[in-house]
Coordinates of C-alpha atoms in Angstrom, one line a residue:
Chain A
M1228 CA 77.5 -75.7 -76.4
A1229 CA 77.3 -72.9 -79.2
T1230 CA 76.1 -74.3 -82.5
A1231 CA 78.2 -73.7 -85.6
T1232 CA 75.6 -71.1 -86.9
T1233 CA 76.2 -69.1 -84.0
P1234 CA 78.2 -65.8 -84.6
R1235 CA 81.4 -66.4 -82.4
D1236 CA 82.0 -62.6 -81.8
D1237 CA 78.7 -61.7 -80.3
Q1238 CA 79.1 -61.7 -76.7
R1239 CA 75.5 -61.5 -75.9
I1240 CA 74.9 -65.1 -77.8
I1241 CA 78.0 -66.8 -76.2
E1242 CA 76.8 -65.7 -72.8
F1243 CA 73.7 -67.9 -73.0
D1244 CA 75.8 -71.0 -73.1
V1245 CA 77.6 -70.1 -69.8
R1246 CA 75.9 -70.6 -66.7
T1247 CA 76.2 -67.5 -64.6
D1248 CA 74.7 -65.8 -61.3
E1249 CA 73.0 -62.7 -60.9
M1250 CA 75.1 -60.1 -59.2
L1251 CA 74.7 -56.7 -57.8
V1252 CA 77.6 -54.5 -58.9
N1253 CA 78.1 -51.0 -57.4
M1254 CA 79.5 -48.6 -60.1
G1255 CA 80.4 -45.2 -58.7
P1256 CA 80.0 -42.6 -57.0
Q1257 CA 83.7 -42.4 -57.6
H1258 CA 84.0 -43.5 -60.9
P1259 CA 85.8 -41.9 -63.9
S1260 CA 83.0 -42.5 -66.2
T1261 CA 80.2 -41.5 -64.2
H1262 CA 81.0 -38.0 -64.9
G1263 CA 80.9 -36.9 -61.2
V1264 CA 79.3 -38.4 -58.3
L1265 CA 76.5 -40.6 -59.9
R1266 CA 76.3 -44.1 -58.2
L1267 CA 74.6 -47.1 -60.4
V1268 CA 73.7 -50.1 -59.0
L1269 CA 73.8 -52.7 -61.6
R1270 CA 72.0 -55.9 -61.6
T1271 CA 74.1 -58.3 -63.9
D1272 CA 74.0 -61.6 -65.1
G1273 CA 77.4 -62.4 -66.3
E1274 CA 78.3 -59.6 -68.8
I1275 CA 74.5 -58.6 -69.4
I1276 CA 72.9 -56.1 -67.4
S1277 CA 69.4 -56.6 -66.5
E1278 CA 68.5 -53.6 -64.5
V1279 CA 70.3 -50.3 -63.5
T1280 CA 69.1 -48.2 -60.4
P1281 CA 70.8 -44.7 -60.3
H1282 CA 71.5 -43.1 -56.9
L1283 CA 71.6 -39.4 -57.1
G1284 CA 72.2 -36.8 -54.4
Y1285 CA 75.9 -36.9 -53.7
L1286 CA 76.2 -33.3 -54.9
H1287 CA 73.1 -32.0 -53.6
R1288 CA 73.7 -28.4 -52.1
C1289 CA 70.1 -27.1 -51.3
A1290 CA 70.2 -24.8 -54.5
E1291 CA 66.4 -24.3 -54.3
K1292 CA 66.2 -23.7 -50.7
I1293 CA 69.0 -21.1 -51.0
G1294 CA 66.9 -19.5 -53.8
E1295 CA 64.2 -18.7 -51.0
N1296 CA 66.7 -17.1 -48.9
V1297 CA 68.7 -14.6 -51.1
T1298 CA 67.7 -11.7 -53.6
P1299 CA 67.8 -12.7 -57.2
I1300 CA 71.2 -10.9 -57.8
Q1301 CA 72.6 -13.0 -55.1
Y1302 CA 71.4 -16.0 -56.3
I1303 CA 73.2 -15.6 -59.7
P1304 CA 76.4 -17.1 -58.5
Y1305 CA 74.5 -20.3 -57.2
T1306 CA 73.2 -20.7 -60.7
D1307 CA 76.7 -21.0 -61.7
R1308 CA 77.1 -24.1 -59.7
M1309 CA 74.5 -25.9 -61.5
D1310 CA 75.8 -26.8 -64.6
Y1311 CA 79.2 -25.8 -64.0
L1312 CA 80.4 -26.6 -67.6
A1313 CA 77.7 -23.9 -69.1
A1314 CA 77.6 -21.4 -66.3
M1315 CA 76.8 -18.7 -68.7
N1316 CA 73.6 -20.4 -69.8
M1317 CA 72.6 -21.1 -66.3
N1318 CA 73.0 -17.3 -65.5
L1319 CA 71.0 -16.5 -68.6
G1320 CA 68.1 -18.8 -67.7
Y1321 CA 67.5 -17.4 -64.4
S1322 CA 68.0 -13.9 -65.4
L1323 CA 65.4 -14.5 -68.1
A1324 CA 62.9 -15.9 -65.6
I1325 CA 63.3 -12.9 -63.3
E1326 CA 63.0 -10.4 -66.0
K1327 CA 59.9 -12.1 -67.3
L1328 CA 58.4 -11.9 -63.7
C1329 CA 59.3 -8.2 -63.6
G1330 CA 58.4 -7.4 -67.2
M1331 CA 61.9 -5.9 -67.9
K1332 CA 62.8 -5.1 -71.3
I1333 CA 66.7 -5.7 -72.1
P1334 CA 68.5 -3.4 -74.2
E1335 CA 69.7 -4.8 -77.9
K1336 CA 73.4 -4.6 -76.8
A1337 CA 72.7 -6.9 -73.7
N1338 CA 70.9 -9.4 -75.8
V1339 CA 73.7 -9.3 -78.5
I1340 CA 76.3 -9.8 -75.6
R1341 CA 74.2 -12.9 -74.1
V1342 CA 73.7 -14.9 -77.4
V1343 CA 77.5 -14.4 -78.2
I1344 CA 78.7 -15.4 -74.8
C1345 CA 76.1 -18.4 -74.3
E1346 CA 76.7 -19.8 -77.9
L1347 CA 80.5 -19.5 -76.8
N1348 CA 79.9 -21.4 -73.7
R1349 CA 77.7 -23.9 -75.4
I1350 CA 80.9 -24.8 -77.6
A1351 CA 83.0 -24.9 -74.5
S1352 CA 80.5 -27.4 -73.1
H1353 CA 80.3 -29.7 -76.1
L1354 CA 84.0 -29.8 -76.4
V1355 CA 84.3 -31.1 -72.9
G1356 CA 81.2 -33.6 -73.6
M1357 CA 83.0 -34.9 -76.6
G1358 CA 86.4 -35.2 -75.3
A1359 CA 85.2 -36.8 -72.0
Y1360 CA 83.1 -39.2 -74.1
G1361 CA 86.3 -40.3 -75.7
L1362 CA 87.8 -40.8 -72.7
D1363 CA 84.9 -43.2 -71.4
L1364 CA 85.4 -45.2 -74.5
G1365 CA 89.4 -45.6 -74.1
T1366 CA 91.0 -42.9 -76.1
F1367 CA 92.7 -40.2 -74.3
S1368 CA 93.9 -37.7 -77.1
P1369 CA 90.7 -36.2 -78.1
F1370 CA 90.2 -35.2 -74.5
L1371 CA 93.5 -33.1 -74.4
Y1372 CA 92.8 -31.7 -77.9
A1373 CA 89.2 -30.6 -76.6
F1374 CA 90.7 -29.2 -73.3
R1375 CA 93.4 -27.1 -75.5
E1376 CA 90.5 -25.6 -77.5
R1377 CA 88.3 -25.0 -74.4
E1378 CA 91.4 -23.2 -72.6
M1379 CA 91.1 -20.7 -75.4
I1380 CA 87.4 -20.0 -74.8
L1381 CA 88.0 -19.9 -70.9
D1382 CA 90.7 -17.2 -71.6
L1383 CA 88.3 -15.3 -73.7
F1384 CA 85.7 -15.5 -70.8
E1385 CA 88.5 -14.5 -68.2
E1386 CA 89.0 -11.2 -70.2
V1387 CA 85.2 -10.7 -70.0
C1388 CA 84.7 -11.2 -66.5
G1389 CA 87.7 -12.4 -64.5
A1390 CA 86.4 -15.9 -63.9
R1391 CA 87.2 -19.2 -65.7
L1392 CA 84.5 -21.5 -64.4
T1393 CA 81.9 -19.9 -62.4
Y1394 CA 81.2 -16.5 -64.3
S1395 CA 78.0 -14.8 -63.0
Y1396 CA 78.7 -12.6 -65.9
L1397 CA 75.2 -12.4 -67.5
T1398 CA 73.0 -11.1 -64.9
I1399 CA 69.5 -9.8 -64.3
G1400 CA 69.0 -6.6 -66.5
G1401 CA 71.7 -7.6 -69.0
A1402 CA 75.3 -8.3 -68.6
H1403 CA 77.7 -7.3 -65.8
D1404 CA 80.1 -5.6 -67.9
D1405 CA 80.5 -4.6 -71.7
L1406 CA 83.0 -6.6 -73.7
P1407 CA 86.6 -5.5 -73.5
E1408 CA 88.4 -3.7 -76.1
G1409 CA 89.4 -5.9 -79.0
W1410 CA 87.6 -8.9 -77.7
S1411 CA 85.5 -9.4 -80.9
E1412 CA 88.6 -9.8 -83.1
R1413 CA 90.1 -12.2 -80.5
C1414 CA 87.1 -14.2 -80.3
Q1415 CA 86.9 -14.2 -84.2
K1416 CA 90.3 -15.4 -84.5
F1417 CA 89.6 -18.3 -82.3
L1418 CA 86.6 -19.1 -84.3
D1419 CA 88.8 -19.4 -87.5
Y1420 CA 91.0 -21.5 -85.6
L1421 CA 88.4 -23.7 -84.1
K1422 CA 86.7 -24.3 -87.8
Q1423 CA 89.9 -26.0 -89.1
R1424 CA 90.2 -28.2 -85.8
I1425 CA 86.8 -29.7 -86.3
E1426 CA 87.6 -31.9 -89.0
E1427 CA 90.4 -33.2 -86.7
Y1428 CA 87.9 -34.5 -84.4
H1429 CA 85.9 -36.3 -87.0
T1430 CA 88.8 -38.2 -87.9
L1431 CA 89.6 -38.8 -84.3
L1432 CA 86.4 -39.8 -83.1
T1433 CA 83.3 -39.7 -85.6
R1434 CA 84.9 -41.7 -88.3
N1435 CA 86.9 -43.9 -86.0
A1436 CA 86.3 -47.6 -86.5
I1437 CA 86.5 -48.4 -82.7
F1438 CA 84.5 -45.5 -81.6
I1439 CA 81.8 -46.3 -84.4
Q1440 CA 81.7 -50.1 -82.9
R1441 CA 81.5 -48.8 -79.3
T1442 CA 78.6 -46.4 -80.1
A1443 CA 76.7 -47.3 -83.2
G1444 CA 73.4 -49.2 -82.4
I1445 CA 74.0 -49.0 -78.6
G1446 CA 71.6 -47.5 -76.3
I1447 CA 68.9 -46.5 -78.7
L1448 CA 66.2 -44.3 -77.5
T1449 CA 63.2 -44.1 -79.6
R1450 CA 61.3 -40.8 -80.5
E1451 CA 58.2 -41.7 -78.4
Q1452 CA 60.5 -42.8 -75.3
A1453 CA 62.6 -39.5 -75.5
I1454 CA 59.3 -37.4 -75.4
A1455 CA 57.6 -39.6 -72.7
Y1456 CA 60.8 -39.2 -70.3
G1457 CA 61.0 -35.4 -70.9
C1458 CA 64.4 -35.8 -72.4
S1459 CA 65.6 -32.6 -74.4
G1460 CA 68.5 -31.1 -76.1
P1461 CA 70.9 -33.3 -78.0
M1462 CA 69.5 -36.3 -76.4
L1463 CA 66.0 -35.7 -77.7
R1464 CA 67.1 -34.2 -81.1
G1465 CA 69.5 -37.4 -81.6
S1466 CA 66.4 -39.5 -81.7
L1467 CA 64.1 -37.4 -84.1
R1468 CA 63.9 -38.1 -87.8
K1469 CA 63.5 -34.9 -90.0
D1470 CA 62.7 -37.2 -93.0
L1471 CA 59.7 -38.6 -90.9
G1472 CA 58.4 -34.9 -90.5
D1473 CA 59.8 -34.2 -87.0
P1474 CA 60.1 -30.5 -86.3
D1475 CA 63.4 -28.7 -85.6
W1476 CA 62.9 -29.0 -82.0
D1477 CA 65.1 -26.3 -80.4
L1478 CA 63.9 -23.6 -78.0
R1479 CA 66.0 -21.3 -79.9
K1480 CA 63.9 -21.9 -82.9
T1481 CA 60.4 -22.7 -81.4
E1482 CA 60.3 -20.3 -78.6
P1483 CA 63.1 -17.9 -79.4
Y1484 CA 64.6 -15.6 -76.5
S1485 CA 67.2 -13.0 -76.5
G1486 CA 66.7 -12.4 -80.0
Y1487 CA 67.7 -15.7 -81.3
E1488 CA 65.0 -15.2 -84.1
Q1489 CA 67.3 -12.8 -85.9
Y1490 CA 69.9 -15.3 -86.3
D1491 CA 70.4 -17.8 -89.1
F1492 CA 71.2 -21.2 -87.9
K1493 CA 69.9 -24.7 -88.0
A1494 CA 68.6 -26.9 -85.4
I1495 CA 70.5 -30.2 -85.7
V1496 CA 68.2 -33.1 -86.6
P1497 CA 68.9 -36.5 -87.9
P1498 CA 69.1 -38.5 -90.4
F1499 CA 72.8 -37.6 -91.4
D1500 CA 74.3 -38.6 -94.7
V1501 CA 77.7 -39.4 -93.2
A1502 CA 76.2 -41.8 -90.5
P1503 CA 78.0 -45.1 -90.7
P1504 CA 75.7 -48.1 -91.9
E1505 CA 75.7 -49.8 -88.5
A1506 CA 74.4 -46.5 -86.7
V1507 CA 70.6 -46.0 -85.9
V1508 CA 68.7 -43.0 -85.4
G1509 CA 68.6 -42.5 -81.6
D1510 CA 71.8 -44.3 -80.7
C1511 CA 74.9 -43.1 -78.9
W1512 CA 76.5 -42.2 -82.0
H1513 CA 73.8 -39.8 -83.1
R1514 CA 73.7 -38.0 -79.9
F1515 CA 77.4 -37.5 -80.0
Y1516 CA 77.3 -36.4 -83.8
V1517 CA 74.4 -33.9 -83.0
R1518 CA 76.7 -32.1 -80.4
M1519 CA 79.4 -32.1 -83.0
L1520 CA 77.3 -30.5 -85.5
E1521 CA 75.9 -27.9 -82.8
V1522 CA 79.3 -26.7 -82.3
L1523 CA 79.3 -25.6 -86.1
E1524 CA 76.0 -24.0 -85.7
S1525 CA 77.1 -22.2 -82.6
I1526 CA 80.3 -20.8 -84.6
K1527 CA 77.7 -19.5 -87.3
I1528 CA 75.7 -17.6 -84.6
I1529 CA 78.7 -16.3 -82.8
E1530 CA 80.0 -14.7 -86.0
Q1531 CA 76.5 -13.2 -86.6
G1532 CA 76.5 -12.0 -83.3
L1533 CA 79.8 -10.2 -83.3
K1534 CA 78.8 -8.4 -86.7
K1535 CA 75.7 -7.1 -84.9
Y1536 CA 77.9 -6.1 -82.0
A1537 CA 80.3 -3.9 -83.8
P1538 CA 78.1 -1.2 -84.6
L1539 CA 76.4 -1.3 -81.1
K1540 CA 80.0 -1.1 -79.5
A1541 CA 80.8 1.9 -81.8
E1542 CA 77.6 3.6 -80.4
G1543 CA 79.0 3.0 -77.1
D1544 CA 82.3 4.5 -77.9
A1545 CA 80.6 7.7 -79.5
L1546 CA 78.6 8.0 -76.0
T1547 CA 81.6 8.0 -74.1
A1548 CA 83.3 10.8 -76.2
E1549 CA 80.3 12.9 -75.9
F1550 CA 79.9 12.2 -72.1
E1551 CA 83.6 13.1 -71.6
A1552 CA 83.2 16.2 -73.3
K1553 CA 80.0 17.1 -71.3
K1554 CA 81.6 15.9 -67.9
P1555 CA 81.4 18.9 -65.4
T1556 CA 85.0 19.6 -64.3
L1557 CA 83.8 21.2 -60.7
A1558 CA 82.5 18.7 -58.3
A1559 CA 80.7 21.0 -56.1
P1560 CA 78.0 19.5 -54.0
E1561 CA 75.1 20.6 -56.1
Q1562 CA 76.9 19.5 -59.2
K1563 CA 77.5 16.1 -57.6
K1564 CA 74.0 15.0 -57.6
E1565 CA 73.7 16.0 -61.2
L1566 CA 76.9 14.2 -62.0
E1567 CA 75.5 11.0 -60.5
K1568 CA 72.5 11.2 -62.4
A1569 CA 74.3 12.0 -65.6
N1570 CA 76.4 8.8 -64.8
A1571 CA 73.1 6.6 -64.5
A1572 CA 71.7 8.1 -67.7
F1573 CA 74.9 7.1 -69.4
A1574 CA 75.0 3.6 -67.9
A1575 CA 71.8 3.2 -69.3
R1576 CA 72.5 4.5 -72.8
L1577 CA 75.5 2.3 -72.8
G1578 CA 73.0 -0.5 -73.0
H1579 CA 74.4 -3.4 -71.5
R1580 CA 72.7 -3.3 -68.1
I1581 CA 69.5 -2.0 -66.6
E1582 CA 68.7 -2.0 -62.9
L1583 CA 66.5 -4.3 -61.0
P1584 CA 63.2 -3.1 -59.4
K1585 CA 63.0 -2.5 -55.7
H1586 CA 60.9 -5.7 -55.0
L1587 CA 59.6 -8.6 -57.1
P1588 CA 56.0 -8.3 -58.0
P1589 CA 53.7 -11.0 -57.0
G1590 CA 52.9 -13.7 -59.5
E1591 CA 54.9 -16.5 -60.9
T1592 CA 56.7 -17.6 -64.1
Y1593 CA 58.5 -20.5 -65.9
V1594 CA 61.0 -20.1 -68.3
E1595 CA 62.8 -22.7 -70.3
T1596 CA 66.1 -22.0 -72.2
E1597 CA 68.0 -24.2 -74.4
C1598 CA 71.2 -24.9 -72.8
P1599 CA 74.0 -27.3 -74.1
R1600 CA 72.4 -30.3 -72.3
G1601 CA 68.7 -29.6 -73.1
Q1602 CA 66.0 -27.3 -71.7
M1603 CA 66.6 -25.9 -68.6
G1604 CA 63.8 -24.4 -66.7
F1605 CA 63.2 -21.8 -63.8
Y1606 CA 60.1 -21.4 -62.0
V1607 CA 60.0 -18.4 -59.9
V1608 CA 57.4 -17.5 -57.4
G1609 CA 57.4 -14.0 -56.5
N1610 CA 56.7 -12.9 -52.8
P1611 CA 53.2 -11.4 -52.3
A1612 CA 54.5 -9.5 -49.4
K1613 CA 56.6 -6.8 -51.1
S1614 CA 60.0 -8.4 -50.9
L1615 CA 63.1 -8.9 -53.2
V1616 CA 63.5 -12.5 -52.0
P1617 CA 61.4 -14.9 -54.1
L1618 CA 58.8 -17.3 -52.3
R1619 CA 60.3 -20.3 -54.3
V1620 CA 62.7 -21.1 -56.8
R1621 CA 62.5 -24.1 -58.8
A1622 CA 65.2 -25.4 -61.1
R1623 CA 64.1 -28.0 -63.7
S1624 CA 67.3 -29.7 -64.9
S1625 CA 67.5 -31.2 -68.4
S1626 CA 70.1 -33.8 -67.3
F1627 CA 67.7 -34.8 -64.7
S1628 CA 65.2 -35.9 -66.9
N1629 CA 67.8 -37.3 -69.4
L1630 CA 69.4 -39.6 -66.9
S1631 CA 66.0 -41.0 -65.9
T1632 CA 66.2 -43.2 -69.0
T1633 CA 69.2 -45.0 -68.0
N1634 CA 67.6 -48.0 -66.8
L1635 CA 65.5 -47.9 -70.2
L1636 CA 68.6 -47.7 -72.2
C1637 CA 71.1 -50.1 -70.3
A1638 CA 68.9 -52.8 -69.6
G1639 CA 69.9 -55.7 -71.9
C1640 CA 73.3 -54.3 -72.6
L1641 CA 76.8 -55.4 -71.7
I1642 CA 78.5 -53.8 -68.7
A1643 CA 80.9 -52.2 -71.2
D1644 CA 78.3 -50.3 -72.9
V1645 CA 77.2 -48.6 -69.7
P1646 CA 80.1 -46.0 -69.8
A1647 CA 79.2 -45.5 -73.5
I1648 CA 75.4 -44.9 -72.7
V1649 CA 76.0 -42.7 -69.8
G1650 CA 78.7 -40.7 -71.4
S1651 CA 76.4 -40.3 -74.6
I1652 CA 73.9 -38.6 -72.3
D1653 CA 76.4 -36.1 -71.3
I1654 CA 75.4 -35.4 -67.8
V1655 CA 76.6 -32.9 -65.1
M1656 CA 75.8 -34.2 -61.8
G1657 CA 76.0 -30.4 -60.4
E1658 CA 72.8 -29.8 -62.5
I1659 CA 71.1 -32.9 -61.6
D1660 CA 71.5 -32.6 -57.9
R1661 CA 71.5 -29.0 -57.5
Chain B
M144 CA 46.7 -22.7 -79.2
T145 CA 46.5 -19.9 -77.0
S146 CA 46.2 -20.6 -73.2
A147 CA 42.6 -19.0 -73.4
E148 CA 41.5 -21.8 -76.0
I149 CA 43.1 -24.4 -74.1
I150 CA 41.1 -23.3 -70.9
A151 CA 38.0 -23.0 -72.9
V152 CA 38.5 -26.7 -74.3
L153 CA 39.2 -28.0 -70.7
E154 CA 36.0 -26.2 -69.4
G155 CA 34.1 -27.7 -72.1
Q156 CA 35.2 -31.1 -71.3
F157 CA 35.2 -30.9 -67.5
G158 CA 32.8 -28.0 -66.7
A159 CA 32.8 -27.4 -63.0
K160 CA 35.7 -29.7 -62.4
I161 CA 37.8 -26.7 -63.2
K162 CA 37.7 -25.0 -59.8
A163 CA 39.6 -21.9 -60.8
K164 CA 41.5 -20.2 -63.9
N165 CA 43.7 -17.4 -64.1
L166 CA 44.4 -15.8 -67.7
E167 CA 46.1 -12.7 -66.3
A168 CA 48.9 -14.5 -65.0
I169 CA 52.3 -14.4 -67.1
D170 CA 51.6 -18.2 -67.5
P171 CA 47.9 -18.8 -67.3
F172 CA 46.9 -21.8 -65.4
V173 CA 43.8 -23.7 -64.0
T174 CA 43.4 -25.0 -60.4
I175 CA 41.6 -28.3 -60.1
E176 CA 40.9 -30.9 -57.2
S177 CA 43.6 -33.5 -56.8
A178 CA 41.1 -36.2 -57.3
D179 CA 40.5 -35.0 -61.0
L180 CA 44.3 -35.0 -61.7
P181 CA 44.4 -38.3 -63.5
A182 CA 41.3 -37.8 -65.6
V183 CA 42.4 -34.1 -66.6
C184 CA 46.0 -35.0 -67.3
R185 CA 44.9 -38.1 -69.4
F186 CA 42.9 -35.6 -71.4
L187 CA 45.5 -33.0 -71.7
R188 CA 47.9 -35.7 -72.8
D189 CA 45.5 -37.5 -75.3
D190 CA 43.3 -35.0 -76.8
A191 CA 44.2 -34.2 -80.4
R192 CA 43.9 -30.5 -80.0
L193 CA 45.8 -30.2 -77.0
K194 CA 48.4 -33.2 -76.9
F195 CA 50.6 -32.1 -74.1
D196 CA 53.1 -35.1 -74.6
I197 CA 56.1 -33.4 -72.5
L198 CA 55.8 -33.0 -68.9
S199 CA 58.5 -30.6 -68.2
C200 CA 58.4 -30.0 -64.4
I201 CA 56.6 -30.8 -61.4
S202 CA 57.3 -28.5 -58.5
G203 CA 55.8 -28.1 -54.8
V204 CA 55.1 -24.7 -53.6
D205 CA 54.9 -24.1 -49.8
Y206 CA 52.8 -21.2 -48.9
L207 CA 53.6 -20.3 -45.1
E208 CA 54.8 -17.5 -43.3
P209 CA 56.9 -18.7 -40.6
D210 CA 57.5 -15.6 -38.6
P211 CA 54.5 -14.9 -36.7
K212 CA 54.9 -11.1 -36.9
K213 CA 54.8 -11.0 -40.6
V214 CA 51.8 -13.4 -41.1
A215 CA 49.3 -10.4 -41.1
K216 CA 51.5 -9.0 -44.4
A217 CA 51.9 -12.2 -45.9
G218 CA 49.1 -12.0 -48.4
F219 CA 47.9 -15.6 -48.6
E220 CA 46.5 -18.4 -46.4
P221 CA 48.8 -21.1 -45.5
H222 CA 48.7 -24.1 -47.9
T223 CA 50.7 -26.1 -50.5
E224 CA 50.5 -26.2 -54.2
V225 CA 51.7 -28.6 -56.7
V226 CA 52.4 -27.1 -60.2
Y227 CA 52.6 -29.2 -63.2
H228 CA 54.3 -27.5 -66.3
M229 CA 53.7 -29.1 -69.5
Q230 CA 54.3 -28.8 -73.3
S231 CA 53.3 -30.1 -76.3
F232 CA 55.8 -31.6 -78.9
A233 CA 53.2 -31.5 -81.8
H234 CA 51.6 -27.9 -81.1
R235 CA 54.6 -26.3 -79.3
H236 CA 52.0 -24.6 -76.6
R237 CA 52.7 -24.8 -72.9
F238 CA 50.3 -25.1 -70.2
V239 CA 50.1 -25.0 -66.4
V240 CA 47.7 -27.0 -63.9
K241 CA 47.9 -26.3 -60.3
L242 CA 46.6 -28.2 -57.2
N243 CA 45.6 -26.6 -54.2
L244 CA 46.3 -28.9 -51.1
P245 CA 46.1 -28.3 -47.3
R246 CA 49.8 -28.3 -45.8
W247 CA 49.0 -31.5 -43.8
K248 CA 46.5 -34.1 -44.7
G249 CA 43.5 -33.6 -42.6
D250 CA 45.5 -30.6 -40.9
K251 CA 47.5 -33.1 -38.7
P252 CA 50.9 -32.2 -38.6
G253 CA 53.1 -34.9 -40.0
E254 CA 50.6 -36.4 -42.3
L255 CA 51.5 -35.8 -45.9
P256 CA 48.7 -34.4 -48.1
E257 CA 48.2 -37.0 -51.0
V258 CA 47.9 -36.5 -54.8
P259 CA 47.5 -39.3 -57.3
T260 CA 50.5 -40.0 -59.4
V261 CA 50.6 -39.2 -63.1
S262 CA 53.8 -41.3 -63.5
N263 CA 51.6 -43.8 -65.4
L264 CA 50.8 -41.1 -67.9
W265 CA 54.4 -39.5 -68.4
P266 CA 57.4 -41.6 -67.3
A267 CA 59.0 -38.4 -66.9
A268 CA 56.9 -37.6 -63.8
D269 CA 58.5 -40.8 -62.0
W270 CA 61.7 -39.0 -60.8
H271 CA 60.0 -35.5 -60.5
E272 CA 57.4 -36.7 -58.2
R273 CA 60.1 -38.6 -56.1
E274 CA 61.7 -35.2 -55.9
V275 CA 58.7 -33.4 -54.7
Y276 CA 58.2 -36.0 -52.3
D277 CA 61.6 -35.6 -51.0
L278 CA 61.8 -32.0 -50.8
S279 CA 58.2 -30.6 -50.4
G280 CA 56.7 -33.4 -48.6
I281 CA 53.7 -34.5 -50.9
W282 CA 52.7 -38.2 -51.2
F283 CA 52.1 -39.4 -54.5
T284 CA 49.6 -42.3 -54.3
G285 CA 50.3 -45.0 -56.8
H286 CA 53.7 -44.2 -57.6
P287 CA 55.6 -47.4 -58.2
D288 CA 58.7 -46.4 -56.3
L289 CA 58.2 -43.4 -54.0
R290 CA 61.5 -43.0 -52.4
R291 CA 63.7 -40.2 -51.6
I292 CA 65.7 -39.1 -54.4
L293 CA 68.3 -36.4 -53.6
L294 CA 68.5 -36.6 -49.7
A295 CA 69.8 -39.6 -47.8
E296 CA 67.2 -42.4 -47.4
D297 CA 67.3 -41.8 -43.5
W298 CA 66.7 -38.2 -43.7
T299 CA 64.0 -36.7 -41.7
G300 CA 61.8 -33.9 -42.9
H301 CA 61.1 -32.1 -46.1
P302 CA 63.4 -29.1 -46.6
L303 CA 61.6 -27.1 -48.9
R304 CA 58.5 -26.4 -46.4
K305 CA 58.8 -23.2 -44.9
D306 CA 58.5 -24.7 -41.4
Y307 CA 61.3 -27.0 -41.8
E308 CA 64.3 -27.2 -39.1
F309 CA 67.6 -28.0 -40.3
P310 CA 68.9 -30.9 -37.8
L311 CA 71.3 -30.3 -35.2
E312 CA 73.3 -33.5 -35.9
Y313 CA 73.4 -36.3 -38.6
H314 CA 75.4 -39.3 -37.9
G315 CA 77.8 -37.6 -35.9
I316 CA 78.0 -34.6 -38.4
R317 CA 77.3 -31.3 -36.7
G318 CA 74.8 -29.1 -38.2
R319 CA 73.7 -25.4 -38.2

């Protein structure tokens, strides 16, 4: 019997008074709150979980094996399908790896396009992460609002490359195409719109009493555990403490690529002034809030990027005019070759794309980029026999390492906390199973 | 620390146990014997100058040219490599450690080469080693729970080996 001093509302304490049996509960692979096809086998005792065994591989598509059989350009669409919510960031990671292997230098304009596009995709990805997290916890409306905003980003991407989910836009040597006419203005308009909406999300979720009860103090991951398990991205940052001297751990800061060092932004590291009193650094609430603030930082980066892009775009326009003026009118056979040459030179000066070498050099490289879900690494081994097809492509997925903490976080929790914890990791199974 | 300094520290500690080093590579690395792996990794993780507390990635690379006509041009002897990419949270440097293994233990086809586990040093290695075992066919001795992770439990073979042949049939599902 529960004594008078027992807090009646704490399920965990009441549970001890009821005789229960150990039971195995299968959650997934088809379960709305496992974000895809993740299967969790829960060992439960009443409402309390003693062990969680994740089973992966339901979405395994042999991405690494395919990488050994196709050329780098052909592989770009496969990277789209890894983290399909942040396909642009995946494209960039693989492109950077191949470029580092070949020692290619990317034009400034391409770098600016890459940063703008990737940050836009980060916002889209965090919007889904945030909306779906609300869905996991039983509130439907944030999901709809998040998708409304995401839709606008997808429209912007559709204008850029014609695709809405699997873009293959950022490619080896730069970007596939230049940004279309008037895109910057439309993008800026969207950012202005989004900035006003963020406050609504804070009202709907961040400061929502039910949301706080479901997330604050749940699934606490300590700083040491996060590092030891190789966690990265918001998962790691949510466990750090700036006031205790932790660094701004963000690859865009610590190992800048694509010119991120020229942008003014902050790496989001707790503690936060607005954190509710029951929240602890490293819990689900902090991971969620890190994502929310990252959206604001991304907006800042995109605005700076668009400012950088304007003069580069104008330069391209000047080149077009110059080229049109000089364009030979007669296309006689001897002039045709010249025209082709001029075309190639023009494309190079337009500055969003350079050509890939004929074959990959021998040697190998490992490149990590900061994707919405954490540090996504690509390890590419060039073929010693002159070939454009790499000998080995390895994708180190951030969600894979993040998900490996599930058992650690869920053991001792209530069954209802499992969706809250798994949702806060913000996994995409496409990236884990590859 | 630069890679050259890291390699110098390692050579100072382990001397002849560092079998090979490559400073010219894009990501400089050292090659060691698999028996020395736990000691070297423990040192890499715990030494105050190095402090590689994040294990980013473990990969298996199979060096084999399956086409007999192209063997002469391949440019390598058949072998398997296990590559450890690590990173330091405190010092923000990165490093690569490699193991050179025969493709099969004792050159007997079907016998997986063995490597001591590092999952006791970095919990992150747990799933990564399971994946390398699953796809590249390397047995990690001392691993607490070495099961297949991405493929089905009853799958045969290790697909990232270059001589892997896709099954004709799996539980009534036609392959190829």
